[in-house]
XYZ file of N, CA, C and O in Angstrom:
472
model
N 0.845 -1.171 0.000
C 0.000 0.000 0.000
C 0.896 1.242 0.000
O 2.011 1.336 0.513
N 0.255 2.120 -0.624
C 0.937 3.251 -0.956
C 0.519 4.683 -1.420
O -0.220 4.634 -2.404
N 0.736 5.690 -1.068
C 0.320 6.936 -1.444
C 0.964 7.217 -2.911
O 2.165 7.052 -3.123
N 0.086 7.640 -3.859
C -0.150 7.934 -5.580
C 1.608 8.932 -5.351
O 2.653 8.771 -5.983
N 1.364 9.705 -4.455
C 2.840 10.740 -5.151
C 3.893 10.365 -4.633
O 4.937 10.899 -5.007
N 3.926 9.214 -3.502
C 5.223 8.224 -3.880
C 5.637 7.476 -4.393
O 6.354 6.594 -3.920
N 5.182 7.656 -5.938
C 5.919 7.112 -6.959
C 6.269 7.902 -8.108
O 6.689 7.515 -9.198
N 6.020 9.143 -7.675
C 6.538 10.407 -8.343
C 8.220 10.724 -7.871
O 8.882 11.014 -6.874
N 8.371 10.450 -9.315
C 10.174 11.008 -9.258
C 10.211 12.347 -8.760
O 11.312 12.644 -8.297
N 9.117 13.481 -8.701
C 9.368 14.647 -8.712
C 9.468 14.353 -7.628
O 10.557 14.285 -7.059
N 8.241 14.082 -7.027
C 8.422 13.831 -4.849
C 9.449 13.385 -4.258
O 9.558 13.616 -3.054
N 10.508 12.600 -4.974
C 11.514 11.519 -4.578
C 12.513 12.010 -4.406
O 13.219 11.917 -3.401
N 12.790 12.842 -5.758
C 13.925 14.110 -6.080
C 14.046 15.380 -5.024
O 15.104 15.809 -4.566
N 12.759 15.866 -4.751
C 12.576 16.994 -3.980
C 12.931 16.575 -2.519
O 13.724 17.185 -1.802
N 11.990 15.046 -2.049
C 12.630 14.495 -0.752
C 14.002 14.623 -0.444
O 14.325 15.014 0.677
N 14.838 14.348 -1.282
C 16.297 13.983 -1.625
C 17.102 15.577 -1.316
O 17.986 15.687 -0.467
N 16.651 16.650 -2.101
C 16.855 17.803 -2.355
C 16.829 18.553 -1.150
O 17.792 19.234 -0.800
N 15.443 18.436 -0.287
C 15.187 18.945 1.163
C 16.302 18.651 1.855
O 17.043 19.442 2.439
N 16.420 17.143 1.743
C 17.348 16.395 3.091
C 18.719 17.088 2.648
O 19.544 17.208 3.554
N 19.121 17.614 1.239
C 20.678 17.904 1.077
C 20.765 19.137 1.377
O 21.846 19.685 1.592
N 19.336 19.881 1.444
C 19.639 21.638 1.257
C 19.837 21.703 3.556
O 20.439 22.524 4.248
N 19.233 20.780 3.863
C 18.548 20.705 5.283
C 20.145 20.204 6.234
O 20.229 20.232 7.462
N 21.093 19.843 5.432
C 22.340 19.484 5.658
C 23.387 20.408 5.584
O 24.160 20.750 6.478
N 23.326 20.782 4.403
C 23.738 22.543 3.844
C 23.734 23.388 4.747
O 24.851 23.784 5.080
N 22.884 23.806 5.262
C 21.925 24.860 6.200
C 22.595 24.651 8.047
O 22.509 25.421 9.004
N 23.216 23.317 7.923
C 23.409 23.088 9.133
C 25.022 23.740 9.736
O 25.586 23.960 10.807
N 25.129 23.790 9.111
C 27.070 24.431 8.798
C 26.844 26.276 8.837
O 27.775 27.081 8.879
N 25.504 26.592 8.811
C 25.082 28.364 8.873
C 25.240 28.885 10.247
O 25.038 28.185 11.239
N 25.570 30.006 10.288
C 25.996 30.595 11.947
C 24.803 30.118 12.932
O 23.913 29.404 12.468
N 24.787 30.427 14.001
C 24.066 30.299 14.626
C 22.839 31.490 14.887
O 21.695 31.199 15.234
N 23.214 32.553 14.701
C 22.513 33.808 14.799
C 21.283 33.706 13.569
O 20.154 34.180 13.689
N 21.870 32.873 12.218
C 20.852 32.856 11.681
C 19.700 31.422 11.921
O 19.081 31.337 10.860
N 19.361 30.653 12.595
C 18.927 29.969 13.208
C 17.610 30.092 12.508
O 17.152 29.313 11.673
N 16.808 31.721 13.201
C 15.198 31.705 12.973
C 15.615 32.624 11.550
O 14.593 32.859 10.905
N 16.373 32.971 11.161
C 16.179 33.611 9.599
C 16.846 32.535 8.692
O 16.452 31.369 8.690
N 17.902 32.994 7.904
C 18.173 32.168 6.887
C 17.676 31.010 6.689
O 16.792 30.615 5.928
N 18.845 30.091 8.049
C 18.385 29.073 8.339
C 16.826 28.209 8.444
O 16.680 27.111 7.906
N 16.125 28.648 8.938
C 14.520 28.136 8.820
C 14.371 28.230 7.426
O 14.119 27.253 6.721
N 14.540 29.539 6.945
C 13.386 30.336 5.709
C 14.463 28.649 4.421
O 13.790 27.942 3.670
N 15.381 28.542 4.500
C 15.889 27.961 3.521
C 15.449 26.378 3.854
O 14.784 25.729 3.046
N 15.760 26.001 4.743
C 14.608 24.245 5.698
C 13.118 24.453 4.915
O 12.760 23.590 4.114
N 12.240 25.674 5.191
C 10.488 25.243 4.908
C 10.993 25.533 3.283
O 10.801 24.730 2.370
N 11.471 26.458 3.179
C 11.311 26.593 1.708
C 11.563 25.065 0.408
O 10.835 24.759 -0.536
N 12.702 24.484 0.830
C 12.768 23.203 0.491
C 12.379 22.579 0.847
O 12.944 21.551 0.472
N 11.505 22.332 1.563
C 10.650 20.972 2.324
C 8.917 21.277 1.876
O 7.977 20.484 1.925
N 8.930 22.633 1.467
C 7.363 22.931 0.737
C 7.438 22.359 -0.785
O 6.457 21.949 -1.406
N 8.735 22.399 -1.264
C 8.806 22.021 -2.714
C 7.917 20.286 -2.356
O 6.709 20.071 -2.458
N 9.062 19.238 -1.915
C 7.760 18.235 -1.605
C 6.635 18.309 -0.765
O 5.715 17.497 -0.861
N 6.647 19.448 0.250
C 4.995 18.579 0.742
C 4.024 19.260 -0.341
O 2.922 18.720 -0.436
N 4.304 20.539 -1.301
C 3.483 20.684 -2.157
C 3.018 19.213 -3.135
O 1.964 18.578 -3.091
N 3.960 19.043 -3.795
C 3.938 17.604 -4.837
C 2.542 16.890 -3.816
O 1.369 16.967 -4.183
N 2.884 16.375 -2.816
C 2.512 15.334 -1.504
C 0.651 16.224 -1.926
O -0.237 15.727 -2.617
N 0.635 17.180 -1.425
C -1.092 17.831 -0.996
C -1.671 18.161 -2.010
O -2.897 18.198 -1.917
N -1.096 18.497 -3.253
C -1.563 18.558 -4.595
C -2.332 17.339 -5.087
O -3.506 17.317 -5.458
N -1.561 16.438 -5.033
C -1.604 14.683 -5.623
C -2.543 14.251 -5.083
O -3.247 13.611 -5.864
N -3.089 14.309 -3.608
C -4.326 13.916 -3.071
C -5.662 14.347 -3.224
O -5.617 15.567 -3.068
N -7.044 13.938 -3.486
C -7.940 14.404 -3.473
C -8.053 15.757 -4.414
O -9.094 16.408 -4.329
N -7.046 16.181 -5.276
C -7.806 17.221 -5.822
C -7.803 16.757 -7.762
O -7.314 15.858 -8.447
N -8.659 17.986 -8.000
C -8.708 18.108 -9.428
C -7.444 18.183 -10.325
O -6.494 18.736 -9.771
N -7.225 17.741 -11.605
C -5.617 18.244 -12.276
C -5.377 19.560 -11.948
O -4.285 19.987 -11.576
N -6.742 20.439 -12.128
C -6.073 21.995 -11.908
C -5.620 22.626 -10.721
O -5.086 23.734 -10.690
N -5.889 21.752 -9.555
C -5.432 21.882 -8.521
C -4.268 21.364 -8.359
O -3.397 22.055 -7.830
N -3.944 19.853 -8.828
C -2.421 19.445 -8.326
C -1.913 20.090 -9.713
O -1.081 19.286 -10.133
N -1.997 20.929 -10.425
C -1.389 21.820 -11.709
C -0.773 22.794 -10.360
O 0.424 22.765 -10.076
N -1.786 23.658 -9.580
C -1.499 24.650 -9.039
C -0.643 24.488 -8.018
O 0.256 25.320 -7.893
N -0.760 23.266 -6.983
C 0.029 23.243 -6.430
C 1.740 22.936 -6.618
O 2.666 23.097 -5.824
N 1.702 22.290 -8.410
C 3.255 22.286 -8.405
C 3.467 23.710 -8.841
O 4.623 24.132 -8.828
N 2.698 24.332 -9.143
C 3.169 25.709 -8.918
C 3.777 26.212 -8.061
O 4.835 26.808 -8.263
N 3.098 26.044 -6.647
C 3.799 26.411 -5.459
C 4.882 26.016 -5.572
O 5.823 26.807 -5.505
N 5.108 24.481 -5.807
C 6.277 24.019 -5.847
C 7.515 24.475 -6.117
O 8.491 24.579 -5.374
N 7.360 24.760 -7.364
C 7.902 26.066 -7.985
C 8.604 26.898 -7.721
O 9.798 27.085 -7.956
N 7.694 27.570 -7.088
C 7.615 28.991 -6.683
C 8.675 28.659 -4.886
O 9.465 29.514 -4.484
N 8.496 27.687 -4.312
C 9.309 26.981 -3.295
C 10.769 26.977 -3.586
O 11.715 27.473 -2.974
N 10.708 26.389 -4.516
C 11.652 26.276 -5.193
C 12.723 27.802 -5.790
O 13.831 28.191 -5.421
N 11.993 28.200 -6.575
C 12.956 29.650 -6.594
C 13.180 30.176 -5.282
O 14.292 30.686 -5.149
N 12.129 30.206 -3.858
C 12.811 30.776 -2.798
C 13.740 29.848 -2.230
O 14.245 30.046 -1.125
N 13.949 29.005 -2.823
C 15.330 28.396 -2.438
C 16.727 28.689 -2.672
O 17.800 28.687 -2.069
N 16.115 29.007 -4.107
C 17.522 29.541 -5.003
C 17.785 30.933 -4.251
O 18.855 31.460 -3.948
N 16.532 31.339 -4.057
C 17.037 32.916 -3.721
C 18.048 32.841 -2.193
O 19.091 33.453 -1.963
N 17.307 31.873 -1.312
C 17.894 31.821 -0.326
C 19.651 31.179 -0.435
O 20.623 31.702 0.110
N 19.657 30.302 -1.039
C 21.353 29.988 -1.551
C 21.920 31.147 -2.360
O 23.143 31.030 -2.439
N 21.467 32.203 -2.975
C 22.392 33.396 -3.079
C 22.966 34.216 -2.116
O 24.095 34.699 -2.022
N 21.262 34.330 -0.920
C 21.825 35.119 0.196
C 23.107 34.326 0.707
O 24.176 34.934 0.754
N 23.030 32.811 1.141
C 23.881 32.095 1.715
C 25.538 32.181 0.898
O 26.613 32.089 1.490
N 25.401 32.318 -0.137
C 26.296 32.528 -0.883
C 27.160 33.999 -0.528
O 28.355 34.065 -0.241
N 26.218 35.111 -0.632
C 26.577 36.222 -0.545
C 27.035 36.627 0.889
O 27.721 37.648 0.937
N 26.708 35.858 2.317
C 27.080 35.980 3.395
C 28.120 34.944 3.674
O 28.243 34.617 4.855
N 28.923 34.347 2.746
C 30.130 33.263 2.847
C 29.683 32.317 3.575
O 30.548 31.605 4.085
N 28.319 32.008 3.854
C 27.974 30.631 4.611
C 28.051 29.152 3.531
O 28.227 28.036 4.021
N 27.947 29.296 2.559
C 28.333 28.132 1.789
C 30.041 28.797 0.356
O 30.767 29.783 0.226
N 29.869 27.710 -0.196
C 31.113 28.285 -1.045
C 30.509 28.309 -2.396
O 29.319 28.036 -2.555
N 31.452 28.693 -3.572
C 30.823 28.897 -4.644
C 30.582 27.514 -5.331
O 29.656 27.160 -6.061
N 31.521 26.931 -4.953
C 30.933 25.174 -5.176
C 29.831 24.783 -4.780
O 28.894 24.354 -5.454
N 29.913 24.924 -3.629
C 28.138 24.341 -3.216
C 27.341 25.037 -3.765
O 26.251 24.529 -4.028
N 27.549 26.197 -4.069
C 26.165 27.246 -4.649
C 25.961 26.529 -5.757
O 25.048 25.710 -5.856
N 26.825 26.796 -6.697
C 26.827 25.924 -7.759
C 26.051 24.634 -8.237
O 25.203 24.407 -9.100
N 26.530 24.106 -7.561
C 25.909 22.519 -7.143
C 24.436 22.465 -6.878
O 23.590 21.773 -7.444
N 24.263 23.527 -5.685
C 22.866 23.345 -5.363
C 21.951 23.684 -6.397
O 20.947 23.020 -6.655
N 22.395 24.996 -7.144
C 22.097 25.464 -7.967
C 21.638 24.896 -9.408
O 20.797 25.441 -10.124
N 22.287 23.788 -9.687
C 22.599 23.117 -10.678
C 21.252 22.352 -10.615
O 20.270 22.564 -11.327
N 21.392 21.340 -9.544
C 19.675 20.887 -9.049
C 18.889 21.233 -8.680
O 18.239 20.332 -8.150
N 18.374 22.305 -8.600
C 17.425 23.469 -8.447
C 16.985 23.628 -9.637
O 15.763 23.701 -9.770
N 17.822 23.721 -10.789
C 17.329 24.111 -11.929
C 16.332 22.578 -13.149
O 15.377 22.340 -13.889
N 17.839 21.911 -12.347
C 17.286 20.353 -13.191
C 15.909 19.840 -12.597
O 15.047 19.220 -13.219
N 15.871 20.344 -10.853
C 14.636 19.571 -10.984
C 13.165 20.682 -11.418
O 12.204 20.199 -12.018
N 13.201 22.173 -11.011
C 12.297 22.695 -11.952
C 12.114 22.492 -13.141
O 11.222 23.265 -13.490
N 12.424 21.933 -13.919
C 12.202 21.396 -15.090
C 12.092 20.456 -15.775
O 11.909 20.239 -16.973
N 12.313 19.521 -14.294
C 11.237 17.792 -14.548
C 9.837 18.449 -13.652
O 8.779 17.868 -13.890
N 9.793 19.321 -12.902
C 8.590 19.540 -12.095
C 7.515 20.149 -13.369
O 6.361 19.748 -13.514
N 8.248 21.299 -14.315
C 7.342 21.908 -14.750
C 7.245 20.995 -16.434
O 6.446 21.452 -17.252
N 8.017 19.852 -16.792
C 7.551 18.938 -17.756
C 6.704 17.986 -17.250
O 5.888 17.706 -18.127
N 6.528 17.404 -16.326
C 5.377 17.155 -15.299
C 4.253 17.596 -15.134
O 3.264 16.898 -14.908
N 4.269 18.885 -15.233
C 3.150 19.808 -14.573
C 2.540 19.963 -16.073
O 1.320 19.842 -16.187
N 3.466 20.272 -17.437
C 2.851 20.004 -18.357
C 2.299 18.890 -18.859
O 1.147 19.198 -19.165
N 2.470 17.910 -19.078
C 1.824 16.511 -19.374
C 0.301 16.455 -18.600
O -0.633 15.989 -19.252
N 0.073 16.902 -17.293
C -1.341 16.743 -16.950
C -2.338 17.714 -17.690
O -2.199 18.914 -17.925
N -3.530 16.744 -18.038
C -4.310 16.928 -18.947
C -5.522 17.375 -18.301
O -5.983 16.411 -17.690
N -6.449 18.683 -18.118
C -7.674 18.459 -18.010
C -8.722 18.102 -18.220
O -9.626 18.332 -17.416
């Protein structure tokens, strides 16, 4: 037995993505704790529970909208790894990196998001 959006690569990828950005984040000063730190944790962890609350019980145009959020999760991620970038809490490698899959997976999310049909 099993829930429909765990067998979504997007959900699997993003799971994966949370847990690496949520690792990342852990190496950040301490002062940023309730800023950076949090805002960059929910922000990647909304990318999947969006996928997750979309997929259940609603209409295509609803789990359409919610990988929107996803999305949209998603760029405040990126945004948040610039700040992190720009305050020397990660290096330009990791930015990079993170960066790199940030981009690859918005664009299995939003070839995804295209294929559903109303």
């Amino acid at each position: 037995m099993s829930f429909k959006f765990e067998k979504l690569v997007i959900w699997q990828k993003s799971m994966d993505f949370g847990e690496q950005v949520f690792n990342l984040s852990q190496s950040f000063p301490k002062d940023e704790v309730f800023n950076l730190t949090s805002q960059i944790r929910r922000a990647a962890d909304s990318i999947a529970l969006n996928i997750s609350e979309g997929s259940i019980l609603q209409s295509k145009l609803e789990f359409k909208k919610f990988l929107g959020y996803s999305i949209r999760s998603l760029a405040e991620t990126v945004t948040c790894l610039y700040k992190a970038k720009n305050r020397k809490y990660i290096t330009e490698i990791e930015f990079e990196r993170f960066y790199n899959e940030s981009y690859i997976l918005m664009n299995q999310i939003i070839a995804f998001r295209n294929q559903i049909r109303e």
